[in-house]
Coordinates of C-alpha atoms in Angstrom, one line a residue:
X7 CA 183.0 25.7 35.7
X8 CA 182.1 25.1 32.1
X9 CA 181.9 27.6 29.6
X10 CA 177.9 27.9 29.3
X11 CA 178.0 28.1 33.3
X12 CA 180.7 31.3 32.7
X13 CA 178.4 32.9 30.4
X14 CA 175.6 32.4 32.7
X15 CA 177.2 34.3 35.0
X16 CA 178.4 36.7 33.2
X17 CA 174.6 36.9 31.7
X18 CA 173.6 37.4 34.9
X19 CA 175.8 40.1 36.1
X20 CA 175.0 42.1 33.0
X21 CA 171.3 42.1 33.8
X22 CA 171.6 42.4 37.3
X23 CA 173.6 45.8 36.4
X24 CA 170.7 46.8 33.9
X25 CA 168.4 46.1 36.9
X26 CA 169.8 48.5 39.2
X27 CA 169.9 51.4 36.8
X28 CA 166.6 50.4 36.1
X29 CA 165.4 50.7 39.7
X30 CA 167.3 53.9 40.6
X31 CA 166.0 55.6 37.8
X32 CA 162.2 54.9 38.7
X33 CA 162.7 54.3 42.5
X34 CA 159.6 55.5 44.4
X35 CA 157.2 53.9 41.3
X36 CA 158.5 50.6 41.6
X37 CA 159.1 50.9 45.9
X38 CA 155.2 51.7 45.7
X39 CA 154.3 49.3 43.1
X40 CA 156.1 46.4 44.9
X41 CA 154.4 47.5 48.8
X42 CA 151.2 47.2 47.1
X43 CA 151.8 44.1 45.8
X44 CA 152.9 42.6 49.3
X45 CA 149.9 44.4 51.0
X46 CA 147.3 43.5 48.9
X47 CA 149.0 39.5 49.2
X48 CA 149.8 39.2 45.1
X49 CA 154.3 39.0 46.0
X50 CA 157.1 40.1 48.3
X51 CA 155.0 39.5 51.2
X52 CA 158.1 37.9 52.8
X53 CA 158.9 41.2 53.3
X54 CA 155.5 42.3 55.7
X55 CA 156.7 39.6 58.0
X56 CA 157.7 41.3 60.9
X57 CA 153.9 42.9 60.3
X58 CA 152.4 39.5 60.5
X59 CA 154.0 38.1 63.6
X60 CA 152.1 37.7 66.4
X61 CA 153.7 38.2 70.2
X62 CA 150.9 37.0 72.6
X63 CA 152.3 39.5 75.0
X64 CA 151.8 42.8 72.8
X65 CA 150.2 42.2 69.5
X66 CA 146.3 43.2 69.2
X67 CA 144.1 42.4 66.5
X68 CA 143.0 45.5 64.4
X69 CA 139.6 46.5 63.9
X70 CA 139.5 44.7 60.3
X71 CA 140.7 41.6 61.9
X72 CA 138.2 41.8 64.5
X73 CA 135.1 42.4 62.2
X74 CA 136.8 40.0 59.5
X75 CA 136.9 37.2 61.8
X76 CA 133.4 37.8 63.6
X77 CA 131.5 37.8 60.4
X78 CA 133.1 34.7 59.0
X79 CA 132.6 33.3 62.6
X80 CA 128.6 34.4 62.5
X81 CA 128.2 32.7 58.4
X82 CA 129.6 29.5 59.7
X83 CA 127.1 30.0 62.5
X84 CA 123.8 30.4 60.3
X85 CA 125.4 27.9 57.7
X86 CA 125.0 25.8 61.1
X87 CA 121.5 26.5 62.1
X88 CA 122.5 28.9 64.7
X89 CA 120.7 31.9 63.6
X90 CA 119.2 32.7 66.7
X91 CA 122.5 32.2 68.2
X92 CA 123.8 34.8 65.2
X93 CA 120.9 37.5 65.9
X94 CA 121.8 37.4 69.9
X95 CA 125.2 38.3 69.3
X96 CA 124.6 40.7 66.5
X97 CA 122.3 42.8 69.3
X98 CA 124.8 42.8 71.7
X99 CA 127.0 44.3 68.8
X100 CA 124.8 46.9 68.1
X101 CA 124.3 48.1 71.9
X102 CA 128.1 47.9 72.6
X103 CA 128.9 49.8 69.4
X104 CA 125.5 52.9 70.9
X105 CA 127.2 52.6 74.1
X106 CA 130.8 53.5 73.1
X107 CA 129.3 56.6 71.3
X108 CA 130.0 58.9 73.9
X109 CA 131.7 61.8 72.2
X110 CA 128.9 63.3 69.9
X111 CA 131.2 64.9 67.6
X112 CA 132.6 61.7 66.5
X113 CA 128.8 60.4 65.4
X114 CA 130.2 56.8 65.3
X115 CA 126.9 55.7 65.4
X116 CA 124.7 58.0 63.3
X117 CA 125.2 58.9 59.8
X118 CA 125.1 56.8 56.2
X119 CA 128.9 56.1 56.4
X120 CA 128.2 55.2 60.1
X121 CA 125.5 52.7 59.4
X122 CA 127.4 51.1 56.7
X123 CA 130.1 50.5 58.9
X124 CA 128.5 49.4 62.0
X125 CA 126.6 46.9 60.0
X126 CA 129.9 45.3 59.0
X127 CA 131.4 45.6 62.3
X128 CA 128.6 43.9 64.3
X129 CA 127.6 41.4 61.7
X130 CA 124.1 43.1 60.8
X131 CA 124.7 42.9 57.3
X132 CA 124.5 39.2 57.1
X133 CA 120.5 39.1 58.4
X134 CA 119.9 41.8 56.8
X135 CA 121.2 40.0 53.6
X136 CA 119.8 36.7 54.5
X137 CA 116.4 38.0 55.7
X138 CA 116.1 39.6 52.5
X139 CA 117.2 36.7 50.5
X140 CA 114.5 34.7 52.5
X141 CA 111.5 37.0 51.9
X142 CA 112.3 37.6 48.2
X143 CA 112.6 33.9 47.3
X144 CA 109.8 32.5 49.7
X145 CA 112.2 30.0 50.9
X146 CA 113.8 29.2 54.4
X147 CA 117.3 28.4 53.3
X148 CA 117.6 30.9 50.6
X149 CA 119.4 33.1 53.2
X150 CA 122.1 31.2 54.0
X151 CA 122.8 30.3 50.4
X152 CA 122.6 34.3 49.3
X153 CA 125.2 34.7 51.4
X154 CA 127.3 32.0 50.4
X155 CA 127.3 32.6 46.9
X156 CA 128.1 36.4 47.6
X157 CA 130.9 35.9 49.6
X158 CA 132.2 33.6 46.6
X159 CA 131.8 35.7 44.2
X160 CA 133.7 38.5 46.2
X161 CA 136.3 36.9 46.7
X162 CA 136.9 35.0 43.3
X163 CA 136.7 39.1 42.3
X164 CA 139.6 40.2 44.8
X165 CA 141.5 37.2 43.8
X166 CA 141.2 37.0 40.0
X167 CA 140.6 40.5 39.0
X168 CA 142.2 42.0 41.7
X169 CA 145.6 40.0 43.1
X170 CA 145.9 38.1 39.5
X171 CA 145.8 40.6 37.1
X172 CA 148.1 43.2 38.7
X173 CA 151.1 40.6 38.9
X174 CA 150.2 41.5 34.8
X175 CA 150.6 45.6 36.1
X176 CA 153.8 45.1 38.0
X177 CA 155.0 43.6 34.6
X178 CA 154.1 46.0 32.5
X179 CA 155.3 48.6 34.6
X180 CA 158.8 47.6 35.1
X181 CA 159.2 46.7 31.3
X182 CA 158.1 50.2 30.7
X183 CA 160.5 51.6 33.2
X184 CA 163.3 49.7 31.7
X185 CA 163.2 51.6 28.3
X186 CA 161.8 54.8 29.0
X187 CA 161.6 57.8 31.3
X188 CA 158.4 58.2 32.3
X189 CA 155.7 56.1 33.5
X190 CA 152.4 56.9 33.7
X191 CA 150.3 56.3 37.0
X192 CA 147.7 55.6 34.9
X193 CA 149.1 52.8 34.1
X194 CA 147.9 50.9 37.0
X195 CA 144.6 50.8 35.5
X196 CA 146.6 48.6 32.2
X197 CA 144.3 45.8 32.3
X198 CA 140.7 48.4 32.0
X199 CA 143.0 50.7 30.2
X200 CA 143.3 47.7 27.1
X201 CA 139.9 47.0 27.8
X202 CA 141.6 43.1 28.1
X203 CA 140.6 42.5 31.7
X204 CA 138.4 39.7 31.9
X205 CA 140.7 37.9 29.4
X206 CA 143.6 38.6 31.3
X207 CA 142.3 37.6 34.4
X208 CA 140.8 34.5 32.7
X209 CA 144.6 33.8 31.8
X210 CA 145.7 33.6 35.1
X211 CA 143.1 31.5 36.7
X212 CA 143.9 28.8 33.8
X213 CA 147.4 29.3 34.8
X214 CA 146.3 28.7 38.0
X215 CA 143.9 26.0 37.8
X216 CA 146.8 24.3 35.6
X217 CA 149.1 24.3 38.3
X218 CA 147.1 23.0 40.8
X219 CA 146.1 20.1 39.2
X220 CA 149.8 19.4 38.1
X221 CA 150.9 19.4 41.6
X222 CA 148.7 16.2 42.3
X223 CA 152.2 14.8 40.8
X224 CA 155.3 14.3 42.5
X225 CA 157.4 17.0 41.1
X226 CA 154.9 18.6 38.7
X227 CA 154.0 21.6 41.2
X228 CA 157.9 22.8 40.9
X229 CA 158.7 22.7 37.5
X230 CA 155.6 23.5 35.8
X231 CA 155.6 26.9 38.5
X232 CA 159.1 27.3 35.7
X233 CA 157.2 26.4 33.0
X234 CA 154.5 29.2 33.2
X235 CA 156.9 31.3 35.1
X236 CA 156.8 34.1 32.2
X237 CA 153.1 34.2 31.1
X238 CA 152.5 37.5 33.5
X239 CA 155.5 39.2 31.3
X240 CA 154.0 38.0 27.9
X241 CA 150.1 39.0 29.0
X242 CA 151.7 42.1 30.0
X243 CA 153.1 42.4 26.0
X244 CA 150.7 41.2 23.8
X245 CA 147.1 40.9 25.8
X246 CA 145.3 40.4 23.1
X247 CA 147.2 36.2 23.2
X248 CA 144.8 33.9 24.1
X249 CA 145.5 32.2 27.4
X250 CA 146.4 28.5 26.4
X251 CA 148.5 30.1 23.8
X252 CA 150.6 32.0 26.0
X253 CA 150.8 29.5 28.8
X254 CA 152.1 26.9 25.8
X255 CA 154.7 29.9 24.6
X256 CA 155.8 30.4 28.3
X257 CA 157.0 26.6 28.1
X258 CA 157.8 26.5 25.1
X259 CA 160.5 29.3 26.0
X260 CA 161.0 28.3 29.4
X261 CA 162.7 24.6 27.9
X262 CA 165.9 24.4 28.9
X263 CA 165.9 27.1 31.4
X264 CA 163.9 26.0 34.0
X265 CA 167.2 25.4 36.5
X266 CA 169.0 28.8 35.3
X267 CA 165.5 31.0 36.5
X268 CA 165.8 29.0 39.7
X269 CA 170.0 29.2 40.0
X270 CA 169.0 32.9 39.1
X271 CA 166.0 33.8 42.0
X272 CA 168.8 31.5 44.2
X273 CA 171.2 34.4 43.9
X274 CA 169.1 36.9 45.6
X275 CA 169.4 34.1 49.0
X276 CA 171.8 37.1 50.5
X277 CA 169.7 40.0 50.0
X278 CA 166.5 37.9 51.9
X279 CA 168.9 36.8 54.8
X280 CA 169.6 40.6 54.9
X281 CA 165.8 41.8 54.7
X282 CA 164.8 39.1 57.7
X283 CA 167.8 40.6 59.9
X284 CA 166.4 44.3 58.8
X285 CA 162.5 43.1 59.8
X286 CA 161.7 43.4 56.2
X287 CA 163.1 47.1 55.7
X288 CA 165.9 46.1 53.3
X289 CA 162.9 43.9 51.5
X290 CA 160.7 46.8 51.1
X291 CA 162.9 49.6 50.3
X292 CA 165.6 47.9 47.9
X293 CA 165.0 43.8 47.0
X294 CA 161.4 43.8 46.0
X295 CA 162.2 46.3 43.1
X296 CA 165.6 45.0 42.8
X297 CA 164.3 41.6 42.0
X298 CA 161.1 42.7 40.2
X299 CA 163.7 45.2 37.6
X300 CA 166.2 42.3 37.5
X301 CA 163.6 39.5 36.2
X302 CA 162.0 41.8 33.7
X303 CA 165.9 42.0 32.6
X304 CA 165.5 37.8 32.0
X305 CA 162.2 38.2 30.2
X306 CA 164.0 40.5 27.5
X307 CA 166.4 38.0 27.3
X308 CA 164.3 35.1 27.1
X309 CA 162.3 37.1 24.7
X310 CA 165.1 38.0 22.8
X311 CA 166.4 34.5 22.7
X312 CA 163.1 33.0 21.4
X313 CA 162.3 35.5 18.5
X314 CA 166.3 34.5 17.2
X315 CA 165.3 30.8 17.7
X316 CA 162.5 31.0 15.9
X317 CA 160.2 29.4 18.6
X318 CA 156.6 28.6 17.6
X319 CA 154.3 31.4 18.7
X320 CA 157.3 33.9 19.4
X321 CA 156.1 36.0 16.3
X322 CA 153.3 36.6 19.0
X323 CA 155.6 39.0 21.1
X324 CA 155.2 41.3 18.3
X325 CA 155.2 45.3 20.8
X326 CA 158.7 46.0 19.7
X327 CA 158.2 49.9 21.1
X328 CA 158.7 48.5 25.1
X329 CA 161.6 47.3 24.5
X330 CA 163.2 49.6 21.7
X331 CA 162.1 53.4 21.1
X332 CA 160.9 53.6 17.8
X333 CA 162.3 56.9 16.0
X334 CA 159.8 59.4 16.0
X335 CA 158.9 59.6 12.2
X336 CA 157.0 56.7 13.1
X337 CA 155.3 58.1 16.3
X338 CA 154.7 61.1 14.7
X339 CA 153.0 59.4 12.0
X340 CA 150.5 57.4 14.3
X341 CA 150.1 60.1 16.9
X342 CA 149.6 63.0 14.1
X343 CA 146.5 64.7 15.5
X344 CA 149.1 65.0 18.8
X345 CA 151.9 66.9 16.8
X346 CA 149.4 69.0 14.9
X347 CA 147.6 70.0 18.4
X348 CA 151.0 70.6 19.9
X349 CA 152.1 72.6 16.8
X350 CA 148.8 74.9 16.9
X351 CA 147.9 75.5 20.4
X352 CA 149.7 78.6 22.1
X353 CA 150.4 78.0 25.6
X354 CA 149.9 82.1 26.2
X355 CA 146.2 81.7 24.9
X356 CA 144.8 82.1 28.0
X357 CA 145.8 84.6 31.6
X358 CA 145.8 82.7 34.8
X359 CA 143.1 84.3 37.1
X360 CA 144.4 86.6 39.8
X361 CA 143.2 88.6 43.3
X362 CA 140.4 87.1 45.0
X363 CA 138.9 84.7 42.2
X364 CA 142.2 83.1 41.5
X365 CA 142.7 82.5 45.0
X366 CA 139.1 80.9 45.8
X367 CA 139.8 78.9 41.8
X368 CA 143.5 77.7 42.6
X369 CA 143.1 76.0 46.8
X370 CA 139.2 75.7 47.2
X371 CA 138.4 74.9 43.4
X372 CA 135.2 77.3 43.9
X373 CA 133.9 80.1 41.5
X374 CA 131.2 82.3 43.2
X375 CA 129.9 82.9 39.6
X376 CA 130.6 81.8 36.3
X377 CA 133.3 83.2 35.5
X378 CA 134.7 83.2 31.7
X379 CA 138.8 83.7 32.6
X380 CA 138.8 81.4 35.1
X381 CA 137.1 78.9 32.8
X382 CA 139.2 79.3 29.9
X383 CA 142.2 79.0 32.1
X384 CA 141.4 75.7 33.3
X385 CA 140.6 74.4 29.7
X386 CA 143.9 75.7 28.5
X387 CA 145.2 73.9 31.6
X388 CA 143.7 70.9 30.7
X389 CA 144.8 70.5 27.5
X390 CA 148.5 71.4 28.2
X391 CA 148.4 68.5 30.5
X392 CA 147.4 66.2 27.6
X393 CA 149.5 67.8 25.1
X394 CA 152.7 67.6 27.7
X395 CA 151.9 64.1 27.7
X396 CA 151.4 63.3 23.9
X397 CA 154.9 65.3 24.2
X398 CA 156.2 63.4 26.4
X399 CA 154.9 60.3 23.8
X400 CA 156.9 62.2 20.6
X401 CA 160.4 62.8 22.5
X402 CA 160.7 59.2 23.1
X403 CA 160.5 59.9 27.1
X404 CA 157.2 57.4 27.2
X405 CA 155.9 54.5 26.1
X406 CA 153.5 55.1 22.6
X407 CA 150.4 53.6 23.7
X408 CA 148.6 53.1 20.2
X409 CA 152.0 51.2 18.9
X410 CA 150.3 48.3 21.6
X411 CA 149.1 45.1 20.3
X412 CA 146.2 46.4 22.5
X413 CA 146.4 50.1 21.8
X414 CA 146.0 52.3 24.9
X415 CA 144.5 55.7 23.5
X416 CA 146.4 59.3 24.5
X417 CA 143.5 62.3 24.0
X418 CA 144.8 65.3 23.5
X419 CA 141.7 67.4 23.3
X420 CA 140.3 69.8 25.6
X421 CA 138.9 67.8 28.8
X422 CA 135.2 68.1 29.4
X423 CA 133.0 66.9 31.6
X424 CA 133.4 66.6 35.4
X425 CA 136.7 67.0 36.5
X426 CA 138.6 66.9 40.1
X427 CA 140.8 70.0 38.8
X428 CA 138.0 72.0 37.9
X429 CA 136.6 75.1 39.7
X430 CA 132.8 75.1 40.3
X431 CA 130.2 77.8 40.9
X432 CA 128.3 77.8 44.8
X433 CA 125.3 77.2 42.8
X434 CA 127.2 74.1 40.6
X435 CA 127.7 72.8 44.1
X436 CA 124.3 73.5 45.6
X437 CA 123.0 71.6 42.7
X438 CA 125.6 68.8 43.4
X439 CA 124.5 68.1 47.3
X440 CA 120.4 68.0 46.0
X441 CA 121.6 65.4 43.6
X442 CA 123.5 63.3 45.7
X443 CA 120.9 63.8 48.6
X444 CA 118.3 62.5 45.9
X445 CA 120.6 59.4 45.6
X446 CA 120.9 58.7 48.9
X447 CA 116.7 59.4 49.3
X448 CA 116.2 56.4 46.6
X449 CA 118.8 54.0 48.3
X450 CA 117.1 54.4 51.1
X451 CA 113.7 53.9 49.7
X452 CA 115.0 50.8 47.8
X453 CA 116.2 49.3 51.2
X454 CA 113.0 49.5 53.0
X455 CA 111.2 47.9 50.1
X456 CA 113.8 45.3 50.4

């Protein structure tokens, strides 16, 4: 073994260390992060397996499956000219679905949400969408190409803005976890929370697109999947990069350690053997997150590496605060209004409501009248949930969200507006259901005019 192979592994050692504290410290975040991820199809799907397989003798298609599979079954129908064919079938749907409503307490037949769902489930909502289309444009094939487009443009949403852009979230999450405390939930929402997400999910379909065309070539497919193998870590940094530039900064700091990422992802081998013999369990609960921590280990590295070799565009990786905690005369100076709110606000300034009141406030989230205390209490609770957080922010236990090359804004005064925690008079909520019925009234109106 040479000496740079020695180091590699001792390199590799030290981060995979790093990567367990990392992981034991936010468990459940990153467990829950990394099931997503394999539900939703974005990584670690290996590990949903056992969910996939199919035994003729005792697996059954679930209801999604069934109506998925129908309705692409009835578009390649009509795309066919068997629309008559289609409307047949879509009757019998219907009748079967009135005829299995025979507990009238379930109403799985009747109803808005009802409707909307049977439509789905007995492929109604492609005539009525193509039927539409047709009368609208005054054209016979209009129909069939309405629904074409739609179901492109749904599912170029799922995949870019959806599956793309949260292998940018399950970054930024486990480079937050590895240098501080806390991490937000709210910080699912990264992409919308920088207000970068078209652009990020722009990024990845280039990355994307760039891939596919270089596996036309006989090895291109493997190694270029190296070469862009960090441009989800640096989107998840610096989202303001534009996407060629950090595709080109990926390979530019990839060179030279294409085989080592692969040597390193080849070193896992035993944990997957383990995970197949456990149906996925040991994939779920420990290597998803053990891998995801340990990589975001490399990417530090990497990073680190780069910036001290003076690569071209490295200056780019400029958020310094996820990887180091800045001292806090520096947060305190960009989050002053925070230490000044903090400093000022008493957290005796208002008396939780008691008896009957407090009761109906605190479980059912219901006033019978406006009432002033319970009010007040629930501002005051408000805003000590936002000044815990800016806390939080100060002490170094989270990441500082303005420091961002994207700044992610922390509000720390009182919340307004309508709010989930709130408590609302019987006549707030009277007021509520006529609005919502008045919704409902026009959507209905608008789809008979359609």
């Amino acid at each position: 073994m040479t000496k740079r192979e020695r180091n590699a592994v001792m390199d590799r050692k030290v981060m995979k260390a790093a990567a367990k504290g990392v992981f034991k410290r936010q468990y459940w975040l990153i467990v829950v992060m990394c099931l997503i991820a394999a539900l939703i199809g974005v990584e670690y799907t290996s590990s949903l397996w056992v969910e996939s397989y199919e035994d003729p003798t005792m697996a059954q298609p679930t209801v999604v499956d069934q109506a998925t599979e129908r309705l692409g079954t009835m578009l390649g129908q009509m795309a066919t000219g068997n629309e008559d064919q289609v409307r047949d079938e879509v009757a019998r749907n219907e009748q079967d679905i009135r005829d299995a409503d025979t507990i009238a307490m379930l109403g799985r037949s009747r109803g808005v949400f009802a409707s909307v769902l049977n439509s789905f489930s007995s492929g109604s909502i492609l005539l009525t969408v193509s039927d539409a289309a047709r009368s609208i444009l005054q054209s016979p094939n209009a129909g069939i190409i309405t629904l074409i487009v739609i179901s492109l443009i749904v599912y170029l949403f799922g995949w870019l803005f959806i599956q793309e852009t949260y292998t940018i979230i399950i970054r930024r999450i486990v480079l937050e976890a590895r240098t501080y405390e806390q991490v937000p939930l709210r910080r699912f929402l990264y992409p919308i929370q920088t207000g970068r997400w078209p652009h990020m999910a722009w990024t990845m379909f280039l990355t994307t697109l760039y891939l596919i065309l270089w596996s036309f070539t006989v090895v291109g497919l493997f190694v270029k999947s190296y070469s862009y193998f960090l441009v989800p870590y640096i989107m998840a940094e610096n989202p303001t990069m534009g996407a060629n530039e950090a595709i080109t900064l990926s390979r530019r700091m990839m060179k030279g350690h294409k085989w080592e990422c692969f040597v390193m992802q080849l070193s896992f081998i035993g944990w997957h053997v383990l995970s197949a013999l456990t149906f996925g369990l040991v994939g779920i609960f420990w290597l998803n997150g053990y891998q995801a921590a340990f990589f975001a280990e490399y990417y530090a590295r990497l990073r680190a590496l780069a910036k001290g070799n003076g690569v071209e565009g490295s200056e780019r990786l400029c958020d310094e605060a996820l990887f180091v905690r800045p001292d806090r005369a520096t947060v305190e100076v960009v989050y002053a209004d925070a230490a000044e709110a903090i400093a000022s606000t008493s957290r005796e300034h208002a008396q939780r409501p008691t008896g009957f009141t407090g009761l109906l406030a605190d479980w059912f989230g219901i006033t019978l009248r406006r009432n002033g205390k319970v009010d007040a209490w629930q501002r005051h609770e408000a805003q000590m949930d936002a000044l815990d957080h800016a806390q939080d922010i100060l002490d170094g236990r989270c990441y500082p969200g303005r420091l961002a090359p994207a700044p992610i804004g922390t509000k720390v005064e009182r919340i307004s507006g309508p709010d989930a925690t709130r408590s609302y008079t019987v006549l707030n909520l009277v007021m509520m259901f006529f609005i919502f019925c008045f919704v409902g009234w026009i959507w209905e109106v608008t789809l008979a005019f359609i």
